[in-house]
Short mmCIF file of C-alpha atoms and ligand atoms in Angstrom, two decimals:
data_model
loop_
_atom_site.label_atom_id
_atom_site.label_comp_id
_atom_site.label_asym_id
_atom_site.label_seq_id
_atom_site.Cartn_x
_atom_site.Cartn_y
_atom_site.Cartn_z
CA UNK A 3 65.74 79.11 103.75
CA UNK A 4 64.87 78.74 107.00
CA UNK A 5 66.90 80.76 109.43
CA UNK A 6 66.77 80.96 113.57
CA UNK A 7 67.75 84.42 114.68
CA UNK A 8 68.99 84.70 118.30
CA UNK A 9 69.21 87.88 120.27
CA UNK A 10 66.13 89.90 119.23
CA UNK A 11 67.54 93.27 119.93
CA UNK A 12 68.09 95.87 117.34
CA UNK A 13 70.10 93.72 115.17
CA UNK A 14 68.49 90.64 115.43
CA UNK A 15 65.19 91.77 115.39
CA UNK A 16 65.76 93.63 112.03
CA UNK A 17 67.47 90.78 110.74
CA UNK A 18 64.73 88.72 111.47
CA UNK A 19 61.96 90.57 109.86
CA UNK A 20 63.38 91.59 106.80
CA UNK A 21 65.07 88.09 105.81
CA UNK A 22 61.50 86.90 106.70
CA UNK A 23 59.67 89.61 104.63
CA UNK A 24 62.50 88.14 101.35
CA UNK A 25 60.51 84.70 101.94
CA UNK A 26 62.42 82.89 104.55
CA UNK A 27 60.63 80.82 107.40
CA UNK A 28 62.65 82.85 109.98
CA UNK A 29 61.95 81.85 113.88
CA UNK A 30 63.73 84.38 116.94
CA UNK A 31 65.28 83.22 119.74
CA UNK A 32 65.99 85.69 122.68
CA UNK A 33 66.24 84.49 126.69
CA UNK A 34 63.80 87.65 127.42
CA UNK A 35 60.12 86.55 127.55
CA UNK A 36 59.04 89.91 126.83
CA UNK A 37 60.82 90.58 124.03
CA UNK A 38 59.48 87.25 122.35
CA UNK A 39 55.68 87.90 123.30
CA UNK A 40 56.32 90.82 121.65
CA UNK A 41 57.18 89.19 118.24
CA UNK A 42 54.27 86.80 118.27
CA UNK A 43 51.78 89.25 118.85
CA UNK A 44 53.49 91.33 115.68
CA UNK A 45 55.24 93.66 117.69
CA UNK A 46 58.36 94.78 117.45
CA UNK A 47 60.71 95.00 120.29
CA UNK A 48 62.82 97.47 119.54
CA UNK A 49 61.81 101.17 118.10
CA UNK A 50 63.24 101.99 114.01
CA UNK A 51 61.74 103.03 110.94
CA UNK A 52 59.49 100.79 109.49
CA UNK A 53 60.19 97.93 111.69
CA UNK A 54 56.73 98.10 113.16
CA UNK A 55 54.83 97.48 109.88
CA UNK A 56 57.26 94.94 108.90
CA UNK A 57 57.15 92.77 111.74
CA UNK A 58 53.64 92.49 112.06
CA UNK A 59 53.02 91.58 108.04
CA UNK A 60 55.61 88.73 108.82
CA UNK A 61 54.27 87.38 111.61
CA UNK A 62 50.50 87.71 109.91
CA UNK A 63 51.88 85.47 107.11
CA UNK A 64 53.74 83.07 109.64
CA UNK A 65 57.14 83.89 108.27
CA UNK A 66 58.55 85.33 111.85
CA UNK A 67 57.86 84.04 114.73
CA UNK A 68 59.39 83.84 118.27
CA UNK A 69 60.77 81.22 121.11
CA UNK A 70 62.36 80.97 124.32
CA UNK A 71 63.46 77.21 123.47
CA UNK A 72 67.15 76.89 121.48
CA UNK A 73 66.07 73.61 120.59
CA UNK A 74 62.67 74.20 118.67
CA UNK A 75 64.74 76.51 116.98
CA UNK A 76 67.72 74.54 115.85
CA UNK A 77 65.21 71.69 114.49
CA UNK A 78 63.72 74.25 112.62
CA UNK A 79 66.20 75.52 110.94
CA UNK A 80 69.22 75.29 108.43
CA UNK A 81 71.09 78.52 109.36
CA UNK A 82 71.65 80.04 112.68
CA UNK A 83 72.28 83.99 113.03
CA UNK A 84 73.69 85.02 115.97
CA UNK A 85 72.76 88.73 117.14
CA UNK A 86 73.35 88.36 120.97
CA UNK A 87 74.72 91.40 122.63
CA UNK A 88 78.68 91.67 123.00
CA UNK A 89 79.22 94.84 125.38
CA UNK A 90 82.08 96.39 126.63
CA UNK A 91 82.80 95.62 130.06
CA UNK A 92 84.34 97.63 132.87
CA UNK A 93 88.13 97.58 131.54
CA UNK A 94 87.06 98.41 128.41
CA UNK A 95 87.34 94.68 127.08
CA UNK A 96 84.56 92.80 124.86
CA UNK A 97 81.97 90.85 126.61
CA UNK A 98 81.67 87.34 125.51
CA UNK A 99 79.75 85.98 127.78
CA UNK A 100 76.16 85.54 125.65
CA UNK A 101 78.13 84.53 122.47
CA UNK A 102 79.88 81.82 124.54
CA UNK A 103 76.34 80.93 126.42
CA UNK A 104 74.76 80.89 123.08
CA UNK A 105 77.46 78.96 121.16
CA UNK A 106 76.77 76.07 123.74
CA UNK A 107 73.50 76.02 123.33
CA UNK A 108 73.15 76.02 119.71
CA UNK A 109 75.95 73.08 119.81
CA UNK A 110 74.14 71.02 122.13
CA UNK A 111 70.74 71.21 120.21
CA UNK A 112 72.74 70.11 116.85
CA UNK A 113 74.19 67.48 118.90
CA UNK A 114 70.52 66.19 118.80
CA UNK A 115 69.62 67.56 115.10
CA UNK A 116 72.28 66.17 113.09
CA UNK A 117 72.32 67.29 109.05
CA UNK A 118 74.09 69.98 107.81
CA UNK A 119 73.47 73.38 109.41
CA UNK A 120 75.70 76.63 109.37
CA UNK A 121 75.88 78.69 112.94
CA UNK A 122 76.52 82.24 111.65
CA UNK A 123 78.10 85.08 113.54
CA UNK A 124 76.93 88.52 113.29
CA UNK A 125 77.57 90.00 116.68
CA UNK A 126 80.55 92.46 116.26
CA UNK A 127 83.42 90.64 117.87
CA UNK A 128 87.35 91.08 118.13
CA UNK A 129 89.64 89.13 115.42
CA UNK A 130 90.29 85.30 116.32
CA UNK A 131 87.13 85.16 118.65
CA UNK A 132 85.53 83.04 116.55
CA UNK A 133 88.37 80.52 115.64
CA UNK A 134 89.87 80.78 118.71
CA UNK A 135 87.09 80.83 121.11
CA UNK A 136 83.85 80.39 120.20
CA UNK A 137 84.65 77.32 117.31
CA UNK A 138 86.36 75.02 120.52
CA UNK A 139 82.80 75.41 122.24
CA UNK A 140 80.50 74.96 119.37
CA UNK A 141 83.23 71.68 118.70
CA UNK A 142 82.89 70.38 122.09
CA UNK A 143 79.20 71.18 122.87
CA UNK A 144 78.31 69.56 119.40
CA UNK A 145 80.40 66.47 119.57
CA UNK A 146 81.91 67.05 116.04
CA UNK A 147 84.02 69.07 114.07
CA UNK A 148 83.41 72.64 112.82
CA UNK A 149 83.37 72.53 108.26
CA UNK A 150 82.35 68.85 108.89
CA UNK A 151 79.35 68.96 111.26
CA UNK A 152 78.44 72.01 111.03
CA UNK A 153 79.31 74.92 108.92
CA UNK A 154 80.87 78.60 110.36
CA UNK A 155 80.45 82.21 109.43
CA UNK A 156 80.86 85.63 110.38
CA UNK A 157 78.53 88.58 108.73
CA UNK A 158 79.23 91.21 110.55
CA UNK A 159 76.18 93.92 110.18
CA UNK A 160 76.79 97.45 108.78
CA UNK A 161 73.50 99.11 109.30
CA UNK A 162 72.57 102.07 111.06
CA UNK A 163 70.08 102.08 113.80
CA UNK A 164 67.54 104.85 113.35
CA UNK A 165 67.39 103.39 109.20
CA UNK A 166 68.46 99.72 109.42
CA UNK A 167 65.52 98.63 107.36
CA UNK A 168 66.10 100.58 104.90
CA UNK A 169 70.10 99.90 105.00
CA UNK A 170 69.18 96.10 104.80
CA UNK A 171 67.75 96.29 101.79
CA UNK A 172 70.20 98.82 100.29
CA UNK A 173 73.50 97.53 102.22
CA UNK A 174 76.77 99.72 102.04
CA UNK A 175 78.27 95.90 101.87
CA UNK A 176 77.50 92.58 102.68
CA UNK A 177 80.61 90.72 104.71
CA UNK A 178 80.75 87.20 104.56
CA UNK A 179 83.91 85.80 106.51
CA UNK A 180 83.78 81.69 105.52
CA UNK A 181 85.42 78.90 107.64
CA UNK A 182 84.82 76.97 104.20
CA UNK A 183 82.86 77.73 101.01
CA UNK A 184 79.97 75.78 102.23
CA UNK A 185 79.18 78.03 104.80
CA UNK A 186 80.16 80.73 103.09
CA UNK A 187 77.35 80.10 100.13
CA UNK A 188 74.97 79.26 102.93
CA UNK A 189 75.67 83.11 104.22
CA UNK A 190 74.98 84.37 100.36
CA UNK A 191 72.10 82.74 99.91
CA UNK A 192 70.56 84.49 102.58
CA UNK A 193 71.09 88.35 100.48
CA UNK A 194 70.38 86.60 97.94
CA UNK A 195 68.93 89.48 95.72
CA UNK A 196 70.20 92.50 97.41
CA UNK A 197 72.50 95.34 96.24
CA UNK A 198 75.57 95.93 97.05
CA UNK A 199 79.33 94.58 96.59
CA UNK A 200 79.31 90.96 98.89
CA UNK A 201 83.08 90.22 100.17
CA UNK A 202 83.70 86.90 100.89
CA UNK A 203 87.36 86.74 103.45
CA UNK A 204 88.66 84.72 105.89
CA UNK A 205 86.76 84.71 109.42
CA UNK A 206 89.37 87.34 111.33
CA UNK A 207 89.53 89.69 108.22
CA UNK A 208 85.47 89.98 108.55
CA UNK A 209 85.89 90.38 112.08
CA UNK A 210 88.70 93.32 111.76
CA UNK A 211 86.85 95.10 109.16
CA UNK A 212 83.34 96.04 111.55
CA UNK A 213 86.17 97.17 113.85
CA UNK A 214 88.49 99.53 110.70
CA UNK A 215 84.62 100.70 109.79
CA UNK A 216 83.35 101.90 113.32
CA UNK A 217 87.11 102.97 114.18
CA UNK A 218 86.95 105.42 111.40
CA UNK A 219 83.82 106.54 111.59
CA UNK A 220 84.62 108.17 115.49
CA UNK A 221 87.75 109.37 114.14
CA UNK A 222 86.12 111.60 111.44
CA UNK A 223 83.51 112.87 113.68
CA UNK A 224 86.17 113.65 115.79
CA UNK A 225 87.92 115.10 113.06
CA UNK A 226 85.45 117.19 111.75
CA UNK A 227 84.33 118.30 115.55
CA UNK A 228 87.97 119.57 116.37
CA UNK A 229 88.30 120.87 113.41
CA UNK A 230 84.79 123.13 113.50
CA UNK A 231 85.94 123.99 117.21
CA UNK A 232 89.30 125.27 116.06
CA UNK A 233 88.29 127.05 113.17
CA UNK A 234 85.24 128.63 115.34
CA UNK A 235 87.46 129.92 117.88
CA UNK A 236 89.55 131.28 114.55
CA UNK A 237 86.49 132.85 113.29
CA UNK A 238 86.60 130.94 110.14
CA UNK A 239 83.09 129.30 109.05
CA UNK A 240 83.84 125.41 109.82
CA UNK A 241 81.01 124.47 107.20
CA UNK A 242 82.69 126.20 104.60
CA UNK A 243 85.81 124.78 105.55
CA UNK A 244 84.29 121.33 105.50
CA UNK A 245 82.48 121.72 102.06
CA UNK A 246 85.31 122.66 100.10
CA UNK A 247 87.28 119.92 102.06
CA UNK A 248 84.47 117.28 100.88
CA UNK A 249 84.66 118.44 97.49
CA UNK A 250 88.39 116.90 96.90
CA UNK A 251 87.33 113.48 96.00
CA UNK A 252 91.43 113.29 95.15
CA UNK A 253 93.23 113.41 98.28
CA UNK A 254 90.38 113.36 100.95
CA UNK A 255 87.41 111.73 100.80
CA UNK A 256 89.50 108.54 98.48
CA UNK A 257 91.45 105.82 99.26
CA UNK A 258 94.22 108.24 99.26
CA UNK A 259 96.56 107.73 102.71
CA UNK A 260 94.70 104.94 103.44
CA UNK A 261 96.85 101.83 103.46
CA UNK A 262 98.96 101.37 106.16
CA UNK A 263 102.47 101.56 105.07
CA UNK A 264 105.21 104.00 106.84
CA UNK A 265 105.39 106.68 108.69
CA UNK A 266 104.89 110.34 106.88
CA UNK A 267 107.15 112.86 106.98
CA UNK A 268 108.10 115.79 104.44
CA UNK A 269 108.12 119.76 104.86
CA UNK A 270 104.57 120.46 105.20
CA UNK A 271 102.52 117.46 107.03
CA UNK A 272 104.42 117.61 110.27
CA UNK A 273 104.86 121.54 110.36
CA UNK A 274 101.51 122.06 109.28
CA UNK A 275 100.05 120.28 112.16
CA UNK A 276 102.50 121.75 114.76
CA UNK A 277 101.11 125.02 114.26
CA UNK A 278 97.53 124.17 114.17
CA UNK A 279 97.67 122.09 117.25
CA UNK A 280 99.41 125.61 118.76
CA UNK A 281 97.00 127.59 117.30
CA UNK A 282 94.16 125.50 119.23
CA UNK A 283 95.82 125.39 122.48
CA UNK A 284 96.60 129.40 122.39
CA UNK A 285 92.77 129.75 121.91
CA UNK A 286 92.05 127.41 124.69
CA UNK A 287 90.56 124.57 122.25
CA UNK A 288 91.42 121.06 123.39
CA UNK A 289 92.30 118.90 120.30
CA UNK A 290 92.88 115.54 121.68
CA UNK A 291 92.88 113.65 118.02
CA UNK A 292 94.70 116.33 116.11
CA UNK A 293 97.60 117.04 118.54
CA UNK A 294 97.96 113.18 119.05
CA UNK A 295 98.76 112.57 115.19
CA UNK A 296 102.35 113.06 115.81
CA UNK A 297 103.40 111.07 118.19
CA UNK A 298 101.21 108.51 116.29
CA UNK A 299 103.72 109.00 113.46
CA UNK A 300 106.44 108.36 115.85
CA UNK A 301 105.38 105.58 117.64
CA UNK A 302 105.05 104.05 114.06
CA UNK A 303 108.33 105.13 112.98
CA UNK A 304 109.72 102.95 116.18
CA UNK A 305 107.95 99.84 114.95
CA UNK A 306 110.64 99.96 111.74
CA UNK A 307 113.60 100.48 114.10
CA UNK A 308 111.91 97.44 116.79
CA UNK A 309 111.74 95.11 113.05
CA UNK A 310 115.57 95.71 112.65
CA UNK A 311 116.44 94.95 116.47
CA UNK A 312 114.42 92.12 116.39
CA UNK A 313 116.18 90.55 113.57
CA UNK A 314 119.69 90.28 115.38
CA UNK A 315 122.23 91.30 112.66
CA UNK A 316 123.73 94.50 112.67
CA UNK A 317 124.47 94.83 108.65
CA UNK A 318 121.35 96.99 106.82
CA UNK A 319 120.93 98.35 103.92
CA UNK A 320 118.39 101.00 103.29
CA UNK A 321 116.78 101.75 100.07
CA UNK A 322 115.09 104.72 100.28
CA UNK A 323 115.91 108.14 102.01
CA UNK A 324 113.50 111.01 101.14
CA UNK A 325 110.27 111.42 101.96
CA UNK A 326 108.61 110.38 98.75
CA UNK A 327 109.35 108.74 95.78
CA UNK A 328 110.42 110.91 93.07
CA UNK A 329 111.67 113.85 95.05
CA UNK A 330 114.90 114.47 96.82
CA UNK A 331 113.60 116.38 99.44
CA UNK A 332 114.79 115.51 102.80
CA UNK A 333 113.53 117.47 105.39
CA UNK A 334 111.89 115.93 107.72
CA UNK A 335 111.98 112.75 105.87
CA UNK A 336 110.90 109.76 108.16
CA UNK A 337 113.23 107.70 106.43
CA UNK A 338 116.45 110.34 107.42
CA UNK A 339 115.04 110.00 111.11
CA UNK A 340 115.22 106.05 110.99
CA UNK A 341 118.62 106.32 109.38
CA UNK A 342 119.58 108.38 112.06
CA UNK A 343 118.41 106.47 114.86
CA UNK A 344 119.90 102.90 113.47
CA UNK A 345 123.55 104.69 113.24
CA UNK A 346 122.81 105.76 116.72
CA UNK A 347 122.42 102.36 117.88
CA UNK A 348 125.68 101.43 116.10
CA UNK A 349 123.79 99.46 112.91
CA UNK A 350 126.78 98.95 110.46
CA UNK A 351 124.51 100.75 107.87
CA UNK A 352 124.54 101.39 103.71
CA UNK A 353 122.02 103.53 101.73
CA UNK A 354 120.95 104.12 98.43
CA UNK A 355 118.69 106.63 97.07
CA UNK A 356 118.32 107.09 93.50
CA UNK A 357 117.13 110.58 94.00
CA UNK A 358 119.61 111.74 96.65
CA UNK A 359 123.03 112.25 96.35
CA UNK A 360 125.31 114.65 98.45
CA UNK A 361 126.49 116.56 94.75
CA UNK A 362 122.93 117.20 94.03
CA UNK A 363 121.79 118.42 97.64
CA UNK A 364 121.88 121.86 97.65
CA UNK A 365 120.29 124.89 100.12
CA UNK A 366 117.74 123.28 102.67
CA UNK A 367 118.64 119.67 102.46
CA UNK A 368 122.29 120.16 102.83
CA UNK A 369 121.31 121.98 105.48
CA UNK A 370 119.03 119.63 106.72
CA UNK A 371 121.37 116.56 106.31
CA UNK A 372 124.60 118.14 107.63
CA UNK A 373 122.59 118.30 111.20
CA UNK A 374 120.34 115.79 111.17
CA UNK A 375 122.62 112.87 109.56
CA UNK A 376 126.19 114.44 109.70
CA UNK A 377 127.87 110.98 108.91
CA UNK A 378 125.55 110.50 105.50
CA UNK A 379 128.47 111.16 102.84
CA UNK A 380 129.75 107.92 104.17
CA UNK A 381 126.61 105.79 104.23
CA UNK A 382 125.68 106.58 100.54
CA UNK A 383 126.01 104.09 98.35
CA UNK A 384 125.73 104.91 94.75
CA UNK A 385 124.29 101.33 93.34
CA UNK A 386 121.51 99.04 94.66
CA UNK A 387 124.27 96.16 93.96
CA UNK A 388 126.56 97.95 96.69
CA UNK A 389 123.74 98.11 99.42
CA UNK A 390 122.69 94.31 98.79
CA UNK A 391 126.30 93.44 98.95
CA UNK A 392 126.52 94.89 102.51
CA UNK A 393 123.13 93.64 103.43
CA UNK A 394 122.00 91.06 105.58
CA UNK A 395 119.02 93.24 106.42
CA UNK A 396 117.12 95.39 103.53
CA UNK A 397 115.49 97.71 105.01
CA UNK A 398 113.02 98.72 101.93
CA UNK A 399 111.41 102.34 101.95
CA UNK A 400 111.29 102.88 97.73
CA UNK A 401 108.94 101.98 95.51
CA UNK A 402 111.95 102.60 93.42
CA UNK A 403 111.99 99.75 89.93
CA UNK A 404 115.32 99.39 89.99
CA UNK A 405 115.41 98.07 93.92
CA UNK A 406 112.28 95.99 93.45
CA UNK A 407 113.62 94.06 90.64
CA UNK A 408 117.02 93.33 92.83
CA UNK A 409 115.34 92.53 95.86
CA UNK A 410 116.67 88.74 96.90
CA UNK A 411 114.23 86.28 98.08
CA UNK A 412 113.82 83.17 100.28
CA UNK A 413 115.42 83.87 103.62
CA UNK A 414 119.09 84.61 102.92
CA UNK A 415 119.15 87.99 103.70
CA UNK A 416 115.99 89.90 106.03
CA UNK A 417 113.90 91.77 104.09
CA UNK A 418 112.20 94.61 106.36
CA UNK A 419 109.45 96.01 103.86
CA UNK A 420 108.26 99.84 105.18
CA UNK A 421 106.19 100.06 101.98
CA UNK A 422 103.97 96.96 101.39
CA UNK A 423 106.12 96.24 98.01
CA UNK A 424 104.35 94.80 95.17
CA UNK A 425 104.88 91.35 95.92
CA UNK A 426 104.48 91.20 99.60
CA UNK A 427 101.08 88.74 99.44
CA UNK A 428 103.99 86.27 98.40
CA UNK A 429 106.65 87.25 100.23
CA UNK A 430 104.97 87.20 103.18
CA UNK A 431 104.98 82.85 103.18
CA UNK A 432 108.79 83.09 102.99
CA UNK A 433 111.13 83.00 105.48
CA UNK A 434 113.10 86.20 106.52
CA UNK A 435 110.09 88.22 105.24
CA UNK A 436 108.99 91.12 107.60
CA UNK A 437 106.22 93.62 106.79
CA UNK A 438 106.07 97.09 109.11
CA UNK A 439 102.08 96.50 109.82
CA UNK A 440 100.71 93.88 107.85
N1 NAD B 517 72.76 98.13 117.46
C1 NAD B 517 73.37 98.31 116.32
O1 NAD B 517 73.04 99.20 115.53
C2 NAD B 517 74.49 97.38 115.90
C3 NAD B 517 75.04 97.55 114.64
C4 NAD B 517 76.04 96.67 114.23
C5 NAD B 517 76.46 95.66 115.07
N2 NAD B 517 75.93 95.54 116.31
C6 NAD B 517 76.40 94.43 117.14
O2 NAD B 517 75.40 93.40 117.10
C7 NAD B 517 75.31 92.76 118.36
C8 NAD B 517 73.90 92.89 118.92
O3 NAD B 517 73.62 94.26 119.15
P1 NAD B 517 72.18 94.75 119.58
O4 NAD B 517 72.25 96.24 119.62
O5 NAD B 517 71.16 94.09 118.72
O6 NAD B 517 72.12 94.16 121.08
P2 NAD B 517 70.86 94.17 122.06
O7 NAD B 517 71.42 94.25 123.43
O8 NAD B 517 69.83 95.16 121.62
O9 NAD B 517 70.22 92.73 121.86
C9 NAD B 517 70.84 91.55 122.24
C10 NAD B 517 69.75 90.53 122.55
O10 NAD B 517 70.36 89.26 122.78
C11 NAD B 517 69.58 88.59 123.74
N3 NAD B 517 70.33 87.46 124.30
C12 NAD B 517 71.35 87.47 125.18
N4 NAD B 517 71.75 86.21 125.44
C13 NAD B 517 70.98 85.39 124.71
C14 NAD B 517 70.93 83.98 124.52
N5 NAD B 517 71.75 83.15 125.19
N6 NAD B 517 70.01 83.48 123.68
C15 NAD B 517 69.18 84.30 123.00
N7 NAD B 517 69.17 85.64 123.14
C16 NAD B 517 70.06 86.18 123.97
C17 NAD B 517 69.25 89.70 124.74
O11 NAD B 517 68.13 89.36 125.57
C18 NAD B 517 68.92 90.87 123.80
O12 NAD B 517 67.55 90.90 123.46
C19 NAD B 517 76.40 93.39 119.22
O13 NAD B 517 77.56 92.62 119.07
C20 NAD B 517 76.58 94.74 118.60
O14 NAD B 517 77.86 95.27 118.87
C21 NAD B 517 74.94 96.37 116.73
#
């Protein structure tokens, strides 16, 4: 294919040289003289692994090459990958500025062009700034319409600097986020070849997931980093810790308490980290991330009692009450805490929970539920039928077979779903449908 890279910085500048070293006729754009010397004399601008070498067999063979002039490039290409620089400015917000400059630009030299051509994305950039900002310039600049004129794309890039040769031809993933399938198979044919699982999902999905991926990747560092500083100051061996912590491929380093769904609770997650955090701040360690999981939990637990306000009626009834499926443990169940506050603020409430009823709670959960939800006897319902009765808000926190298969739909009564249920990709298209975080 032939491809015009602009922004020749670390991203575009390994772009460019590998996708040119597969057998495209790749040609660089950047607005920095220097940098695009640089390129036609075989250099590379930017200091990695193997990108020296690579660039200059490239530009030997006349697959890379380099230009101030947005226009040359555009005529000279089919595909256009977009690698300016999106920094963070004062206030913490994303910089747009190049991406817009550079959107105009390549729509006014298509304006001229005409034929298909597909302007792809692969600056890291916040969900909705392509459809909602950068597709009205490229529509106005070009004088046409975006998956008519010209096709859209966002490949966000997942390769570490220090080894992002190497990572481009061994990707974790390849991330294609398609206005259309047109541009989306104009995106695949570029990696065409290369290992690795390609996702192909809507523009803002590819957009979120750089941001999930770099997200998480501070948070374990800062994880692991509080965790070695604590367990130093404990005189424990953090490396230890950390490989037998590693080796759980169950419940750690899986998909396991991944998915956002609601808030956790139970007798061990919220104590447990109570007394670590204290541990850390009698030894003096500050443990920003750690001792700011539970009023994460919180806040989260207040987005299920914001859903309810916000749907006006006063009637709910709650499936679900213990922590977990399958257990009628209550202490500290998330679930008790939301009942709790909805009575408070006079909800006219019902609940059922298979698991839970006041004959079988016996030592610590009667305990537990005489002072944390005094009134419960009377909110206990013994049937599903009796709740939905009552209902013109289910408030859904089971995974329970018996409530999924009685769940109403289409709009009659709310349904606030606390547990992504089975069916929610559906549900989520009908009216009266509201899912805690997704
Ligand atoms: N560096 C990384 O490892 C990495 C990894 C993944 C994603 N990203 C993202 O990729 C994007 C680029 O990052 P980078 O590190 O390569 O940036 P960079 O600052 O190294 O390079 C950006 C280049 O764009 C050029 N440029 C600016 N405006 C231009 C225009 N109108 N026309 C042509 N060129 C123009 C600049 O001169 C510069 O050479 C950013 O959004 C970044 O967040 C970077």
């Amino acid at each position: 294919m032939r491809i015009s890279v602009f922004g020749l910085g670390y991203v575009g500048c390994v772009s460019a040289a590998c996708l040119a070293s597969m057998g495209h006729e790749v040609i660089g754009v950047d607005v920095n003289q220097v940098k695009v010397d640089l390129v036609n004399d075989g250099k590379a601008p930017v200091v990695e692994e193997r990108i020296g070498e690579l660039t200059a067999d490239v530009v030997r063979t006349g697959a890379l090459r380099a230009t101030t002039d947005v226009r040359e490039a555009i005529m000279d290409s089919e595909v256009s990958l977009v690698c300016v620089g999106t920094p963070s400015e004062p206030n913490g917000s994303l910089c747009t500025t190049y991406l817009e400059r550079v959107t105009e630009e390549i729509g006014a030299a298509l304006a001229e062009r005409g034929g298909r051509h597909t302007v792809v994305f692969r600056s890291t950039m916040l969900p909705g700034t392509c459809l909602n900002l950068l597709v009205p310039i490229l529509e106005k600049s070009l004088g046409g319409t975006v998956g008519v004129d010209v096709g859209v794309a966002v490949n966000p890039e997942f390769l570490r600097e220090g080894t992002s040769v190497r990572d481009f031809f061994d990707p974790p993933k390849t991330v294609i986020g398609e206005l259309d399938q047109a541009s989306g198979d104009a995106v695949a044919a570029l990696y065409e070849g290369l290992p690795g699982e390609v996702f192909r999902v809507p523009v803002p999905t590819a957009e979120a997931i750089k941001y999930a991926d770099n997200a998480f990747h501070g948070l374990k560092i800062g994880f692991a980093n509080e965790l070695g500083a604590v367990c130093q100051a404990l005189g424990v061996d953090s490396h230890q810790v950390m490989d037998v912590f590693l080796a759980d491929r169950k419940l750690n380093i899986s998909p396991a308490y991944l998915r956002p769904g609601f808030a956790f609770g139970g007798s061990c997650l919220p104590k447990d980290l109570r007394s670590l955090v204290h541990a850390a701040q009698r030894a003096d360690v500050s443990v920003p991330i750690l001792s700011h999981v539970l009023p994460s939990n919180a806040d989260h637990l207040q987005r299920a009692v914001e859903l309810v306000e916000r749907t006006g009626k006063r009637r709910v009834g709650m499936f679900g009450l213990s922590f977990k499926p399958g257990t009628d443990d209550l202490r500290e169940s998330p679930l008790v805490e939301l009942a709790e506050r909805l009575f408070g603020k006079g909800y006219d409430l019902k609940i059922h929970d298979a698991n839970v009823s006041l004959s079988r709670l016996i030592g610590a959960n009667r305990e537990y539920i005489e002072t944390r939800l005094p009134h419960l006897a009377q909110l206990l319902a013994d049937s599903v039928d009796e709740v939905l009765q009552h209902a013109e808000v289910c408030l859904v926190g089971t995974k329970d077979p018996a409530v999924l298969s009685a769940l109403p739909h289409g709009g009659g009564q709310v349904i606030v779903d606390l547990i992504r249920l089975p069916d929610a990709e559906t549900r989520r298209t009908e009216p009266g449908y509201m899912g805690l975080a997704w």
